[in-house]
Coordinates of C-alpha atoms in Angstrom, one line a residue:
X7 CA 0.0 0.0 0.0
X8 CA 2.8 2.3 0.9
X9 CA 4.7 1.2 -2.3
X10 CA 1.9 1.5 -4.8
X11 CA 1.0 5.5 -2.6
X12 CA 5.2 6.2 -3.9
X13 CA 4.4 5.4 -7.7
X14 CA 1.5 7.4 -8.0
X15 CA 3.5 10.2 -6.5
X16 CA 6.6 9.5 -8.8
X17 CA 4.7 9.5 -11.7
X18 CA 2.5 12.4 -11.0
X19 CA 5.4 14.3 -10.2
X20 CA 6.7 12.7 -13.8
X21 CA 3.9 13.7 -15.5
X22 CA 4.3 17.4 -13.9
X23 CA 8.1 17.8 -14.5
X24 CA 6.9 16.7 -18.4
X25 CA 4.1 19.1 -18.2
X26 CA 6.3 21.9 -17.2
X27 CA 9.2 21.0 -19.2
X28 CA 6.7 21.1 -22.4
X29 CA 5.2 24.6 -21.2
X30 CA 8.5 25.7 -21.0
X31 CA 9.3 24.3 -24.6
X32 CA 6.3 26.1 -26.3
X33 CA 7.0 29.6 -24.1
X34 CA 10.9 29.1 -25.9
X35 CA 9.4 28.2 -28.8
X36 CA 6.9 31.1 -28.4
X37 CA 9.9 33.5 -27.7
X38 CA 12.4 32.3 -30.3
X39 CA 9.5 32.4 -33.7
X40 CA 8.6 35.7 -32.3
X41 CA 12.6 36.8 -32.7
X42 CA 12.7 35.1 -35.5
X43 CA 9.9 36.7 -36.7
X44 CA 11.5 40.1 -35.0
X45 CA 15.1 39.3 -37.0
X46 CA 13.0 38.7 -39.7
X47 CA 11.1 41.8 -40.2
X48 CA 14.4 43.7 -39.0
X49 CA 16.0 42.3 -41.8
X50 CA 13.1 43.0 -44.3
X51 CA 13.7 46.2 -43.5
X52 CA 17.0 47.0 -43.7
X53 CA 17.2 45.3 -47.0
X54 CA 14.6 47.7 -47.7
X55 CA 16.3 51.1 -47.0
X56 CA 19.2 49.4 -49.0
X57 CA 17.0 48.8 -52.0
X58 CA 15.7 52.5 -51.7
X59 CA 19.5 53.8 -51.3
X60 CA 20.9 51.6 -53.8
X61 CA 17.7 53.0 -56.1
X62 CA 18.1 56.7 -55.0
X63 CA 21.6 56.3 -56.2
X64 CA 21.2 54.9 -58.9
X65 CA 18.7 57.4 -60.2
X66 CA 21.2 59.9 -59.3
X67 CA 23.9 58.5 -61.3
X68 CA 21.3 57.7 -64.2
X69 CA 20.8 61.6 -64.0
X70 CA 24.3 62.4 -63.6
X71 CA 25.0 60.1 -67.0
X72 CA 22.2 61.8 -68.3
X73 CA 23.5 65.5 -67.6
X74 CA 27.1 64.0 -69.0
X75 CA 25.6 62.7 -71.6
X76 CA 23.7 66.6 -72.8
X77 CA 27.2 68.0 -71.1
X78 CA 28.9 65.7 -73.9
X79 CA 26.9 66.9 -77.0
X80 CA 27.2 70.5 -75.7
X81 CA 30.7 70.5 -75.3
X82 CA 31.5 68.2 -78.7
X83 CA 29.5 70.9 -80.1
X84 CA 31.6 73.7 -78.3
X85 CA 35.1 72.0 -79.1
X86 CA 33.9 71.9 -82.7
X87 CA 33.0 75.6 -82.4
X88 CA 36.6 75.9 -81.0
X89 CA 38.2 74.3 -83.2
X90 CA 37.0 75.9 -86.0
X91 CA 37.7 78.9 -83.7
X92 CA 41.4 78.0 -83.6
X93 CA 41.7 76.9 -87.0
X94 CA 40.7 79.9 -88.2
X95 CA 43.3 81.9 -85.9
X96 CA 46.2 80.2 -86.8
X97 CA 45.2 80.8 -90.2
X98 CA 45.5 84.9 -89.6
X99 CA 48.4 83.9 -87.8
X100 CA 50.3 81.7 -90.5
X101 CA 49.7 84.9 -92.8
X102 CA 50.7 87.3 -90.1
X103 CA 53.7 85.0 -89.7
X104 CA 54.1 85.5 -94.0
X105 CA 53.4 89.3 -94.1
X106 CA 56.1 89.6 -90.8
X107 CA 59.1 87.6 -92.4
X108 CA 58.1 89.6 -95.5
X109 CA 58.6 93.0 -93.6
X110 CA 61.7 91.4 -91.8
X111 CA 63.4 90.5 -94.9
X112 CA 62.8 93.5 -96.0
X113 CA 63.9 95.3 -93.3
X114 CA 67.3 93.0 -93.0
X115 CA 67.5 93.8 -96.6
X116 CA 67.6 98.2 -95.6
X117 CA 69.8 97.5 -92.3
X118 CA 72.5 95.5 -94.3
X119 CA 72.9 98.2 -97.4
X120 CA 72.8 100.9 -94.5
X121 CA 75.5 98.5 -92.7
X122 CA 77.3 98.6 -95.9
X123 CA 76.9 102.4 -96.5
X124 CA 78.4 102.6 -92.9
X125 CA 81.0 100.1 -93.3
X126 CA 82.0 102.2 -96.5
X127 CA 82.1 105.5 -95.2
X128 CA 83.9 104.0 -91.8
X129 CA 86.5 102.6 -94.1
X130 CA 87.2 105.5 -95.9
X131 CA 87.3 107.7 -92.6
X132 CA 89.5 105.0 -91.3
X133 CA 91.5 105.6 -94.2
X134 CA 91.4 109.2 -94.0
X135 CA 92.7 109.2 -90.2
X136 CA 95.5 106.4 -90.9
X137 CA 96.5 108.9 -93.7
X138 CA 96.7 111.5 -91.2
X139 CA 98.6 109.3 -88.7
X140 CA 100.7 108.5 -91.1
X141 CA 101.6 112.1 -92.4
X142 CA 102.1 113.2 -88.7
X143 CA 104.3 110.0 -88.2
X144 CA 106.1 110.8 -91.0
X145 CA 106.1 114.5 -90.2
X146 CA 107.6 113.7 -86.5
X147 CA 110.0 110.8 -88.1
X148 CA 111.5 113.9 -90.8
X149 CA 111.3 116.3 -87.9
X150 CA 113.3 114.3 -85.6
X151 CA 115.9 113.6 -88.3
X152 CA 115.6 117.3 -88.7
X153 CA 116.6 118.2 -85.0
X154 CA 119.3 115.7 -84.8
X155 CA 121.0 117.6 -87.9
X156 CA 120.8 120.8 -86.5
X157 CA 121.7 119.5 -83.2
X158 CA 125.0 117.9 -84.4
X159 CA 125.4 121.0 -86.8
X160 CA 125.8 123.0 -83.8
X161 CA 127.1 120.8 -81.5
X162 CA 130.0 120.3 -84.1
X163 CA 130.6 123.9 -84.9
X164 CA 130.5 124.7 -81.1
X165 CA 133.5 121.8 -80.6
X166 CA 135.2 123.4 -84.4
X167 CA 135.2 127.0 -82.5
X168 CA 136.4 125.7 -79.6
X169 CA 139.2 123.9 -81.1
X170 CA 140.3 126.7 -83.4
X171 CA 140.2 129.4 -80.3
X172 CA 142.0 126.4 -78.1
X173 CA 145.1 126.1 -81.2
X174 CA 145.4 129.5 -81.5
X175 CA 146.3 130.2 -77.5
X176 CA 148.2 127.7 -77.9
X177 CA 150.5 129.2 -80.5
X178 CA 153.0 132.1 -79.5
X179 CA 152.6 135.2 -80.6
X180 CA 154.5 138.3 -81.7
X181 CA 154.7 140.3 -78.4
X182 CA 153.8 139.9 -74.9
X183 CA 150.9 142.3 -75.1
X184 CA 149.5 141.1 -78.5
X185 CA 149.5 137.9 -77.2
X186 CA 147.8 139.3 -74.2
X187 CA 145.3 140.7 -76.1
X188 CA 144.9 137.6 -78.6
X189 CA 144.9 135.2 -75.5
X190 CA 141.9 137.6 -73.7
X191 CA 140.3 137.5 -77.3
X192 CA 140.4 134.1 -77.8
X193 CA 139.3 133.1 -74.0
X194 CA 136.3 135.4 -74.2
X195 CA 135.2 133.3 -77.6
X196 CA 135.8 129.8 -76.0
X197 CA 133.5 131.0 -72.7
X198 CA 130.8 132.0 -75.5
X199 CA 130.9 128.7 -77.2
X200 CA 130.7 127.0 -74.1
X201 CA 127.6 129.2 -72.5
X202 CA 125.5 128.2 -76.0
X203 CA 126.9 124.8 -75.9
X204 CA 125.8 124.7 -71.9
X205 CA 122.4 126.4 -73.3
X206 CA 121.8 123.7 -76.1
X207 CA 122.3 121.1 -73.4
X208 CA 120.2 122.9 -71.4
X209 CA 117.4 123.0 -73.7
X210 CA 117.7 119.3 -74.5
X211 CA 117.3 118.2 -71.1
X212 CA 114.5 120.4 -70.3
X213 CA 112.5 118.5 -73.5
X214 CA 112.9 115.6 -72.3
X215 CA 112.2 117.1 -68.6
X216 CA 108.7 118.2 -70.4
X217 CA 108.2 114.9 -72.4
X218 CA 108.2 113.2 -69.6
X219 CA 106.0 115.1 -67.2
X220 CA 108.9 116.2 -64.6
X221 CA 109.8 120.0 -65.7
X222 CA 110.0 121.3 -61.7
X223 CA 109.2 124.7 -60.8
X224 CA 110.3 126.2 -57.3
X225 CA 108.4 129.6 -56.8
X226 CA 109.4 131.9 -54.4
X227 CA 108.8 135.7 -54.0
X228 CA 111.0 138.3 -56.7
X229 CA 110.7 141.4 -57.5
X230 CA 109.8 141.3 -61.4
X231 CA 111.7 144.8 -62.4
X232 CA 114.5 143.1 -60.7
X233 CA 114.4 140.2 -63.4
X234 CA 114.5 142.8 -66.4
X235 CA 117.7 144.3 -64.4
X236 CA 119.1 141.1 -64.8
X237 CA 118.1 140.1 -67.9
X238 CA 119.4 143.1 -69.2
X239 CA 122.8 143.7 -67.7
X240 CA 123.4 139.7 -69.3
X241 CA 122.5 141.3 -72.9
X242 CA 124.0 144.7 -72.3
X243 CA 127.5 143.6 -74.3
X244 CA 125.7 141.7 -77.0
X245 CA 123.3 144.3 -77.8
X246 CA 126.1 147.4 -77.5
X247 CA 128.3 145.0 -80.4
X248 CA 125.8 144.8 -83.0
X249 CA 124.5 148.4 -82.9
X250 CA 121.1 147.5 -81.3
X251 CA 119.3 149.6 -78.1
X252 CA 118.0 147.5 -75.3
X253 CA 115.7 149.5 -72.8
X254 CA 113.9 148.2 -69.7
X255 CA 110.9 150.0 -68.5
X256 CA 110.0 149.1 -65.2
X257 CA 108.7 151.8 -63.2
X258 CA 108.8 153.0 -59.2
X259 CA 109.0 150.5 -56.9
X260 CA 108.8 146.8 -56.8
X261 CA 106.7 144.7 -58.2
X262 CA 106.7 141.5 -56.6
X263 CA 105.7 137.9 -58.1
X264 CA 105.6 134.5 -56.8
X265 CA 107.7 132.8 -59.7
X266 CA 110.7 130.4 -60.3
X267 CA 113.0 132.8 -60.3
X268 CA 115.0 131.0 -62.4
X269 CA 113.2 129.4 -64.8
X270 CA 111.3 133.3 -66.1
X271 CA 115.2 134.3 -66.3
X272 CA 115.3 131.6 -68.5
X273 CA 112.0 132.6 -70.4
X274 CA 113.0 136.3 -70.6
X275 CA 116.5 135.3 -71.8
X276 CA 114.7 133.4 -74.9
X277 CA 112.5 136.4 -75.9
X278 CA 115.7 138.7 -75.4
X279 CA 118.1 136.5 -77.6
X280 CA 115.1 136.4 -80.2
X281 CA 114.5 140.1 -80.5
X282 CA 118.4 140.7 -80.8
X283 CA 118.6 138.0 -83.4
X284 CA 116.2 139.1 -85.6
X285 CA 116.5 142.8 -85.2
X286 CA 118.7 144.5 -87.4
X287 CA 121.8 146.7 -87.1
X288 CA 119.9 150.1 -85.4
X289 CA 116.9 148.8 -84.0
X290 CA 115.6 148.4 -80.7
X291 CA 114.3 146.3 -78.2
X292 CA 112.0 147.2 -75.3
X293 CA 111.1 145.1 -72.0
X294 CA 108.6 146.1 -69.8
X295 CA 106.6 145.1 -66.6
X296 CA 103.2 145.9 -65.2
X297 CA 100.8 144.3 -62.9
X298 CA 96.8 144.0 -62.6
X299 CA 94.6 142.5 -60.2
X300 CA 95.2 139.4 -61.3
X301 CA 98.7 138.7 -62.9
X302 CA 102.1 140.2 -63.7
X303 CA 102.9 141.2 -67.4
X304 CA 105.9 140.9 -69.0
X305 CA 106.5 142.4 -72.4
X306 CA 109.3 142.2 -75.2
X307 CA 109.1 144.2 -78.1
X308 CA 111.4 144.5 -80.6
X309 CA 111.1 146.4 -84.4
X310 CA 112.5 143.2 -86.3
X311 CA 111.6 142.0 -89.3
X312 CA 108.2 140.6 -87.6
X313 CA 106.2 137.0 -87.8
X314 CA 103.5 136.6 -90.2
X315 CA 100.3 135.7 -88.7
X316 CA 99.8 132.5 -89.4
X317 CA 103.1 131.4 -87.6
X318 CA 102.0 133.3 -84.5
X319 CA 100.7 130.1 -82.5
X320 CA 103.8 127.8 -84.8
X321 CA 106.4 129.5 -83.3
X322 CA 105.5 128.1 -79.9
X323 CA 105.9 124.2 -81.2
X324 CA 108.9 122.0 -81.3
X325 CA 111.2 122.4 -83.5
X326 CA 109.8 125.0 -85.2
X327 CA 112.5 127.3 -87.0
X328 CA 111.9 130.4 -88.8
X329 CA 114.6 131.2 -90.6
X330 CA 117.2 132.9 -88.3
X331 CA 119.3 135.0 -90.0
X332 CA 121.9 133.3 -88.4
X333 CA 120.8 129.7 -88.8
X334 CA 121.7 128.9 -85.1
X335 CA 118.9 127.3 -82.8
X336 CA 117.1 124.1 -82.8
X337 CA 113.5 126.0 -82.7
X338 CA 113.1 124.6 -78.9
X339 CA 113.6 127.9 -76.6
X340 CA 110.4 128.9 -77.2
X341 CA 108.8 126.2 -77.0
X342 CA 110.8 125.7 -73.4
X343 CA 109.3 129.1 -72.6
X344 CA 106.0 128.4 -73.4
X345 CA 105.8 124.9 -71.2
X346 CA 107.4 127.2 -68.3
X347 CA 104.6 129.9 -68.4
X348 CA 102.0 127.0 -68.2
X349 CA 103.4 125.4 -65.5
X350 CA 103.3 128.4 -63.9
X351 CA 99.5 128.5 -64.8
X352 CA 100.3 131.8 -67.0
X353 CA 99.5 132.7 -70.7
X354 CA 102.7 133.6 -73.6
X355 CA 101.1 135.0 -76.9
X356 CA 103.2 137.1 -79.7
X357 CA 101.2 139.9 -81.5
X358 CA 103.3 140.5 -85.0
X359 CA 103.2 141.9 -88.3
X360 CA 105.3 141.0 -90.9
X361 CA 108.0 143.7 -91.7
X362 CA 106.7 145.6 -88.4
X363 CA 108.7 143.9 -85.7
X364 CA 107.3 141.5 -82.7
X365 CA 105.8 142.0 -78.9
X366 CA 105.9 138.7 -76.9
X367 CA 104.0 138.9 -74.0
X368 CA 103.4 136.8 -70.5
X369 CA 101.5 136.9 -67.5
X370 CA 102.2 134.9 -64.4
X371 CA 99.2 134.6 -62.0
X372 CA 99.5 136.8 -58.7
X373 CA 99.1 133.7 -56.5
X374 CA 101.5 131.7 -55.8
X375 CA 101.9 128.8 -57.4
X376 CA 102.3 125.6 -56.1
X377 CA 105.4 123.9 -56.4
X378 CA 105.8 121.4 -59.0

């Protein structure tokens, strides 16, 4: 009785534990078709925003081909307009080109016979000057040749003089005071050949002093009527033997210069030996001074046979001779003079007439000069 009261617990507790294990089945059941149904429907879904993306997109692109597509025939239409745009450009260009090269040729064509007309007339001007050249080359070459003749003409009667006046002291003579007198004679004629001979060596140096730039002046204060005084008391003798007056007008009181005193001795010396040599027997010669504001003027005049006009700037250059009556001088002295005067930053002119005798002037600035 108490077995058989077990077995119909057991098995109603069976048939309960089945019960509740099959109500739990169908609730899972239940649960998973309903998220089945849930994934479902979920899924139905987002496949269908995909299909209306996908579709929106692609009716985009079908109008985006479509616009291309009308974009394409408008622009094939627009390139064709181009290029018969362009085609018709380069045409006017191509005979823009043809007209241009025409012009240029043409214009090459007027620059080269101008070039040749230029080259021509350069030519012949470059023939012209080397003409020229060669005339003043030639000129300087004869003039040189020139010098050095005169040069050793008087170099050589200058040594001749010296050696007859050296025999003939050496020979005795008749009586003591003869041969006094011849000795005296003789002596004073050697010390005159030797003062030109000193002067032409002088004057060679100072050319080549002046062709090389270094011709030195030294000023210092003098009193210019004291440089006539000088320069004539060293003519005085000369002028006396050949019958010529020499006067010096200088005036009251000094007159005072800032020169190289030397060197206007040596200009005034050159205007005094010219005036004597080419005055004749019974003329005169006149130096004077005088002072401005400005400068101090010194004037020679003489009443020689005169300078025609158009050697009155010549007789400044090198070498220039003008027919001394005596045929001495290498045409240098004034020359010399001149180069002096300008480096003492003065002016030397000659007014002349021909026939009517000569006044050389010069002026020496009232500053002083620097030394140079």
């Amino acid at each position: 009785m108490g077995s058989a009261n077990t077995d119909s617990q057991t098995r109603k507790g069976r048939e309960e534990t089945d019960a509740s294990l099959l109500a739990e089945r169908d609730k899972t059941d239940a649960e998973l078709a309903k998220a089945v149904t849930s994934i479902e429907e979920d899924a139905d879904q987002v496949l269908e925003v995909a299909r209306q993306r996908a579709e929106a997109i692609l009716d985009t692109a079908r109008e985006l081909a479509d616009r291309d597509m009308t974009a394409a025939r408008v622009v094939g239409r627009v390139r064709r307009a181009v290029e018969i745009e362009r085609g018709t450009a380069d045409d006017a260009i191509a005979e823009e080109r043809v007209v241009a090269d025409q012009l240029l040729a043409v214009e090459r064509d007027e620059q080269q016979r101008a070039l040749a007309a230029l080259l021509r007339l350069e030519r012949e001007a470059t023939d012209d000057g080397l003409l020229v050249e060669r005339a003043h080359a030639d000129k300087a070459l004869a003039t040189r040749d020139d010098f050095l003749a005169m040069a050793s003409h008087d170099l050589r009667n200058l040594l001749g003089g010296l050696a007859l006046s050296a025999q003939a002291l050496a020979k005795p003579t008749g009586s003591t005071e003869d041969g006094a007198a011849a000795s005296v004679k003789h002596a004073e004629r050697i010390q005159r050949f030797v003062a030109r001979m000193n002067r032409l060596v002088g004057d060679l140096l100072d050319v080549v002093s002046l062709e090389s730039g270094t011709l030195h002046i030294m000023p210092t204060l003098v009193d210019g009527c004291q440089l006539l005084k000088e320069a004539e008391e060293a003519f005085r003798p000369a002028f006396v033997a050949q019958g010529i007056m020499l006067t010096t007008d200088v005036g009251p009181g000094a007159i005072v210069i800032a020169c190289d005193h030397d060197r206007i001795i040596q200009v005034l010396t050159n205007l005094v030996s010219n005036a004597l040599k080419f005055t004749d027997e019974g003329g005169q010669v006149a130096m004077s001074v005088s002072r401005t504001e400005s400068e101090i003027h010194f004037r020679v005049t003489d009443n020689g046979i005169g300078i025609p006009p158009s050697y009155e700037t010549a007789v400044f250059e090198r070498f220039r001779r003008l027919g001394a009556k005596n045929g001495r001088g290498l045409g240098l002295g004034l020359y010399i003079a001149k180069s002096i005067i300008d480096a003492h930053g003065g002016k030397i002119w000659v007014e002349s007439r021909k026939g009517g005798g000569s006044s050389f002037h010069f002026t020496v600035p009232v500053t002083q000069p620097t030394a140079t």
